[in-house]
Amino acid sequence: MKLSEFAKNIIHSFLMIFALIILIITILRTIFYPDLAFDLKSIYIIMGFSLLGSLMNIILYSSHDLSEQQMRVRIIVHFGALELILISLAAVLGIVNNALHVIIMALEIAVIYVIVRLLSWQNDKKEAKKINEKLKMMR
């Protein structure tokens, strides 16, 4: 993967993660805390966490093709590092105070990670289909 493609993927990932977090929080707040509004500080914190999460994609970057097993190992390391760094940062900022908050945040990170992975997989599948159609036209 070229470095420019990687930078594009990081920006795409940042925007997708940020949008998902805002969407999920908005839905949950509408249900459980309808009077609670977003303040500027919480938007900046969400942006920071989203940016940090997307920058962690450096673990997945490789200038050459990887085997399926190498990619799976990198995905596992990426997820573990993401959980560790985001929860540590949340603890330093005082967002998580006890074990229950840590578990809830870990689950939130896991759910958003799975959603982003599924959306990326769907996009890859669509791109592969386009490439296959172009190859069929060339024959």
Coordinates of N, CA and C in Angstrom, one line a residue:
M1 N 0.8 -1.2 0.0 CA 0.0 0.0 0.0 C 0.9 1.2 0.0
K2 N 0.6 2.2 -0.8 CA 1.3 3.4 -0.9 C 1.0 4.3 0.3
L3 N 1.9 5.1 0.6 CA 1.8 6.0 1.8 C 0.6 6.9 1.7
S4 N 0.3 7.4 0.4 CA -0.8 8.3 0.2 C -2.1 7.6 0.4
E5 N -2.2 6.3 0.0 CA -3.4 5.5 0.3 C -3.6 5.3 1.8
F6 N -2.5 5.1 2.5 CA -2.5 4.9 3.9 C -3.0 6.1 4.6
A7 N -2.6 7.3 4.2 CA -3.0 8.5 4.8 C -4.5 8.7 4.5
K8 N -5.0 8.4 3.3 CA -6.4 8.5 3.0 C -7.2 7.5 3.9
N9 N -6.7 6.3 4.1 CA -7.4 5.4 4.9 C -7.5 5.9 6.4
I10 N -6.4 6.5 6.9 CA -6.4 7.0 8.2 C -7.5 8.1 8.4
I11 N -7.6 9.0 7.4 CA -8.6 10.1 7.4 C -10.0 9.5 7.3
H12 N -10.2 8.5 6.5 CA -11.4 7.8 6.3 C -11.8 7.1 7.6
S13 N -10.9 6.5 8.2 CA -11.1 5.7 9.5 C -11.5 6.7 10.6
F14 N -10.8 7.8 10.7 CA -11.1 8.9 11.7 C -12.5 9.4 11.6
L15 N -12.9 9.7 10.3 CA -14.2 10.2 10.1 C -15.3 9.2 10.4
M16 N -15.0 7.9 10.1 CA -16.0 6.9 10.3 C -16.2 6.6 11.8
I17 N -15.0 6.5 12.5 CA -15.1 6.3 14.0 C -15.8 7.5 14.7
F18 N -15.4 8.7 14.3 CA -16.0 9.9 14.9 C -17.5 9.9 14.7
A19 N -17.9 9.6 13.4 CA -19.4 9.6 13.1 C -20.1 8.5 13.9
L20 N -19.5 7.3 14.0 CA -20.1 6.2 14.7 C -20.3 6.5 16.2
I21 N -19.3 7.1 16.8 CA -19.3 7.4 18.2 C -20.4 8.5 18.4
I22 N -20.4 9.5 17.6 CA -21.4 10.6 17.8 C -22.9 10.0 17.6
L23 N -23.0 9.2 16.6 CA -24.3 8.6 16.3 C -24.8 7.7 17.4
I24 N -23.9 6.8 17.9 CA -24.3 5.9 19.0 C -24.6 6.7 20.3
I25 N -23.8 7.7 20.6 CA -24.0 8.5 21.8 C -25.3 9.3 21.7
T26 N -25.6 9.8 20.5 CA -26.8 10.6 20.3 C -28.0 9.7 20.5
I27 N -28.0 8.5 20.0 CA -29.1 7.6 20.1 C -29.3 7.2 21.6
L28 N -28.2 6.9 22.3 CA -28.3 6.5 23.7 C -28.7 7.6 24.6
R29 N -28.2 8.8 24.3 CA -28.7 10.0 25.1 C -30.1 10.3 24.8
T30 N -30.6 10.2 23.6 CA -32.0 10.4 23.3 C -32.9 9.5 24.1
I31 N -32.5 8.2 24.3 CA -33.2 7.2 25.0 C -33.1 7.4 26.5
F32 N -31.9 7.6 27.0 CA -31.7 7.5 28.5 C -31.6 8.9 29.1
Y33 N -31.0 9.9 28.4 CA -30.8 11.2 29.0 C -31.2 12.3 27.9
P34 N -32.5 12.4 27.7 CA -33.0 13.3 26.6 C -32.6 14.8 26.8
D35 N -32.4 15.2 28.0 CA -32.1 16.6 28.3 C -30.6 16.9 28.2
L36 N -29.7 15.9 28.1 CA -28.3 16.1 28.1 C -27.8 16.5 26.7
A37 N -27.1 17.6 26.6 CA -26.6 18.0 25.3 C -25.1 17.8 25.2
F38 N -24.5 17.9 24.0 CA -23.1 17.8 23.8 C -22.5 19.1 24.2
D39 N -21.4 19.1 24.9 CA -20.6 20.3 25.1 C -19.4 20.2 24.3
L40 N -18.7 21.3 24.1 CA -17.6 21.4 23.2 C -16.4 20.5 23.7
K41 N -16.2 20.4 25.0 CA -15.2 19.6 25.6 C -15.4 18.1 25.3
S42 N -16.6 17.6 25.3 CA -16.9 16.2 25.0 C -16.7 16.0 23.5
I43 N -17.0 16.9 22.7 CA -16.8 16.8 21.2 C -15.3 16.7 21.0
Y44 N -14.5 17.5 21.6 CA -13.0 17.5 21.4 C -12.4 16.2 22.0
I45 N -12.9 15.7 23.1 CA -12.5 14.4 23.6 C -12.8 13.3 22.6
I46 N -14.0 13.3 22.1 CA -14.4 12.2 21.1 C -13.5 12.3 19.9
M47 N -13.2 13.6 19.4 CA -12.4 13.7 18.3 C -11.0 13.2 18.6
G48 N -10.4 13.5 19.7 CA -9.1 13.0 20.1 C -9.0 11.5 20.2
F49 N -10.0 10.9 20.8 CA -10.1 9.5 20.8 C -10.2 8.8 19.4
S50 N -11.0 9.5 18.6 CA -11.2 9.0 17.2 C -9.9 9.1 16.4
L51 N -9.2 10.2 16.6 CA -7.9 10.4 15.9 C -6.9 9.4 16.4
L52 N -6.8 9.3 17.7 CA -5.8 8.3 18.2 C -6.2 6.9 17.8
G53 N -7.4 6.6 17.7 CA -7.8 5.2 17.3 C -7.5 5.0 15.8
S54 N -7.7 6.0 15.0 CA -7.3 5.9 13.5 C -5.8 5.9 13.3
L55 N -5.1 6.6 14.1 CA -3.6 6.6 14.0 C -3.0 5.3 14.4
M56 N -3.7 4.5 15.2 CA -3.3 3.2 15.6 C -3.2 2.2 14.4
N57 N -3.8 2.7 13.2 CA -3.8 1.8 12.0 C -2.4 1.7 11.5
I58 N -1.4 2.4 12.1 CA 0.0 2.3 11.7 C 0.5 0.8 11.9
I59 N -0.2 0.2 12.8 CA 0.2 -1.2 13.1 C -0.2 -2.1 11.9
L60 N -1.3 -1.7 11.2 CA -1.8 -2.5 10.1 C -1.0 -2.2 8.8
Y61 N -0.3 -1.1 8.8 CA 0.4 -0.6 7.5 C 1.6 -1.5 7.2
S62 N 1.7 -1.8 5.9 CA 2.8 -2.6 5.4 C 3.0 -2.1 3.9
S63 N 4.3 -1.9 3.5 CA 4.5 -1.5 2.2 C 4.5 -2.6 1.2
H64 N 4.5 -3.8 1.7 CA 4.4 -5.0 0.9 C 3.2 -5.9 1.3
D65 N 2.9 -6.8 0.4 CA 1.7 -7.7 0.7 C 2.0 -8.6 1.9
L66 N 1.0 -8.8 2.7 CA 1.1 -9.7 3.9 C 0.3 -10.9 3.6
S67 N 0.7 -12.0 4.3 CA -0.1 -13.2 4.2 C -1.3 -13.1 5.0
E68 N -2.3 -13.9 4.9 CA -3.5 -13.9 5.6 C -3.2 -14.0 7.1
Q69 N -2.3 -14.9 7.5 CA -2.0 -15.1 8.9 C -1.3 -13.9 9.5
Q70 N -0.4 -13.3 8.7 CA 0.3 -12.1 9.2 C -0.7 -10.9 9.4
M71 N -1.6 -10.8 8.5 CA -2.7 -9.8 8.7 C -3.5 -10.0 9.9
R72 N -3.9 -11.3 10.1 CA -4.7 -11.6 11.3 C -4.0 -11.3 12.6
V73 N -2.7 -11.6 12.6 CA -1.9 -11.3 13.8 C -1.9 -9.8 14.0
R74 N -1.7 -9.0 13.0 CA -1.6 -7.6 13.1 C -3.0 -7.0 13.5
I75 N -4.1 -7.6 13.1 CA -5.4 -7.1 13.5 C -5.6 -7.4 15.0
I76 N -5.1 -8.5 15.5 CA -5.2 -8.9 16.9 C -4.4 -7.9 17.7
V77 N -3.1 -7.7 17.3 CA -2.2 -6.7 18.0 C -2.8 -5.3 18.0
H78 N -3.4 -4.9 16.8 CA -4.0 -3.6 16.7 C -5.1 -3.5 17.7
F79 N -6.0 -4.4 17.7 CA -7.2 -4.4 18.6 C -6.7 -4.3 20.1
G80 N -5.7 -5.1 20.5 CA -5.2 -5.1 21.9 C -4.6 -3.8 22.2
A81 N -3.8 -3.2 21.3 CA -3.1 -2.0 21.5 C -4.1 -0.8 21.6
L82 N -5.1 -0.9 20.7 CA -6.2 0.1 20.8 C -6.9 0.1 22.1
E83 N -7.3 -1.0 22.5 CA -8.0 -1.1 23.8 C -7.1 -0.6 25.0
L84 N -5.9 -1.0 25.0 CA -4.9 -0.6 26.1 C -4.7 0.9 26.1
I85 N -4.4 1.5 24.9 CA -4.1 2.9 24.8 C -5.3 3.8 25.1
L86 N -6.4 3.4 24.5 CA -7.6 4.2 24.8 C -8.1 4.2 26.2
I87 N -8.1 3.0 26.8 CA -8.5 2.9 28.2 C -7.5 3.6 29.1
S88 N -6.3 3.5 28.8 CA -5.2 4.1 29.6 C -5.4 5.7 29.6
L89 N -5.7 6.2 28.4 CA -5.9 7.6 28.2 C -7.2 8.0 28.9
A90 N -8.2 7.2 28.9 CA -9.4 7.5 29.6 C -9.2 7.6 31.1
A91 N -8.4 6.7 31.6 CA -8.1 6.6 33.0 C -7.3 7.9 33.4
V92 N -6.3 8.3 32.6 CA -5.5 9.5 32.9 C -6.4 10.7 32.9
L93 N -7.4 10.8 31.9 CA -8.3 11.9 31.8 C -9.4 11.9 32.9
G94 N -9.5 10.8 33.6 CA -10.6 10.7 34.6 C -11.9 10.3 34.1
I95 N -11.9 9.8 32.8 CA -13.2 9.4 32.2 C -13.7 8.0 32.8
V96 N -12.7 7.1 33.1 CA -13.1 5.9 33.7 C -12.5 5.9 35.1
N97 N -13.3 5.5 36.1 CA -12.8 5.6 37.5 C -12.8 4.2 38.2
N98 N -13.5 3.3 37.7 CA -13.6 2.0 38.4 C -13.6 0.8 37.4
A99 N -13.6 -0.4 37.8 CA -13.5 -1.5 37.0 C -14.8 -1.6 36.0
L100 N -15.9 -1.3 36.5 CA -17.1 -1.3 35.7 C -17.0 -0.4 34.5
H101 N -16.5 0.8 34.8 CA -16.4 1.8 33.7 C -15.3 1.3 32.7
V102 N -14.3 0.7 33.2 CA -13.3 0.1 32.2 C -13.9 -1.0 31.4
I103 N -14.7 -1.8 32.0 CA -15.3 -2.9 31.2 C -16.3 -2.4 30.2
I104 N -17.1 -1.4 30.6 CA -18.0 -0.7 29.7 C -17.3 -0.1 28.5
M105 N -16.2 0.6 28.8 CA -15.5 1.3 27.7 C -14.8 0.3 26.8
A106 N -14.3 -0.8 27.4 CA -13.7 -1.9 26.5 C -14.8 -2.5 25.6
L107 N -16.0 -2.7 26.1 CA -17.0 -3.2 25.2 C -17.4 -2.2 24.2
E108 N -17.5 -0.9 24.5 CA -17.8 0.1 23.5 C -16.7 0.2 22.4
I109 N -15.5 0.1 22.8 CA -14.4 0.1 21.8 C -14.5 -1.1 20.9
A110 N -14.8 -2.3 21.5 CA -15.0 -3.5 20.8 C -16.1 -3.4 19.8
V111 N -17.2 -2.9 20.2 CA -18.4 -2.8 19.3 C -18.1 -1.8 18.1
I112 N -17.5 -0.7 18.4 CA -17.1 0.2 17.3 C -16.1 -0.4 16.4
Y113 N -15.1 -1.1 17.0 CA -14.1 -1.8 16.2 C -14.7 -2.8 15.2
V114 N -15.7 -3.6 15.7 CA -16.3 -4.6 14.9 C -17.1 -3.9 13.8
I115 N -17.8 -2.8 14.1 CA -18.6 -2.1 13.1 C -17.7 -1.5 12.0
V116 N -16.6 -0.9 12.4 CA -15.6 -0.3 11.4 C -15.1 -1.4 10.6
R117 N -14.7 -2.6 11.2 CA -14.2 -3.7 10.4 C -15.2 -4.2 9.4
L118 N -16.5 -4.4 9.8 CA -17.5 -4.8 8.9 C -17.7 -3.9 7.8
L119 N -17.7 -2.6 8.1 CA -17.9 -1.6 7.0 C -16.7 -1.6 6.0
S120 N -15.5 -1.8 6.6 CA -14.3 -1.9 5.7 C -14.4 -3.1 4.8
W121 N -14.8 -4.2 5.4 CA -15.0 -5.5 4.7 C -16.0 -5.3 3.6
Q122 N -17.1 -4.7 3.8 CA -18.1 -4.5 2.8 C -17.5 -3.6 1.7
N123 N -16.8 -2.6 2.0 CA -16.2 -1.7 1.0 C -15.2 -2.5 0.2
D124 N -14.4 -3.3 0.8 CA -13.4 -4.2 0.1 C -14.1 -5.1 -0.8
K125 N -15.2 -5.7 -0.4 CA -16.0 -6.6 -1.2 C -16.5 -5.9 -2.4
K126 N -17.0 -4.7 -2.2 CA -17.5 -3.9 -3.4 C -16.4 -3.6 -4.4
E127 N -15.3 -3.2 -3.9 CA -14.1 -2.9 -4.7 C -13.7 -4.1 -5.5
A128 N -13.6 -5.3 -4.8 CA -13.3 -6.5 -5.5 C -14.2 -6.9 -6.6
K129 N -15.5 -6.6 -6.4 CA -16.5 -6.9 -7.4 C -16.3 -6.0 -8.6
K130 N -16.0 -4.7 -8.4 CA -15.8 -3.8 -9.5 C -14.6 -4.2 -10.3
I131 N -13.5 -4.7 -9.6 CA -12.3 -5.1 -10.3 C -12.6 -6.4 -11.1
N132 N -13.4 -7.3 -10.6 CA -13.7 -8.5 -11.3 C -14.6 -8.2 -12.5
E133 N -15.5 -7.2 -12.4 CA -16.3 -6.9 -13.6 C -15.5 -6.2 -14.7
K134 N -14.5 -5.4 -14.3 CA -13.6 -4.8 -15.3 C -12.8 -5.9 -16.0
L135 N -12.3 -6.9 -15.2 CA -11.5 -8.0 -15.8 C -12.4 -8.8 -16.7
K136 N -13.6 -9.0 -16.4 CA -14.5 -9.8 -17.3 C -14.7 -9.0 -18.6
M137 N -14.8 -7.7 -18.5 CA -15.0 -6.9 -19.7 C -13.8 -6.9 -20.6
M138 N -12.6 -7.1 -20.0 CA -11.4 -7.1 -20.8 C -11.2 -8.4 -21.6
R139 N -11.9 -9.4 -21.2 CA -11.7 -10.7 -21.9 C -12.4 -10.7 -23.2

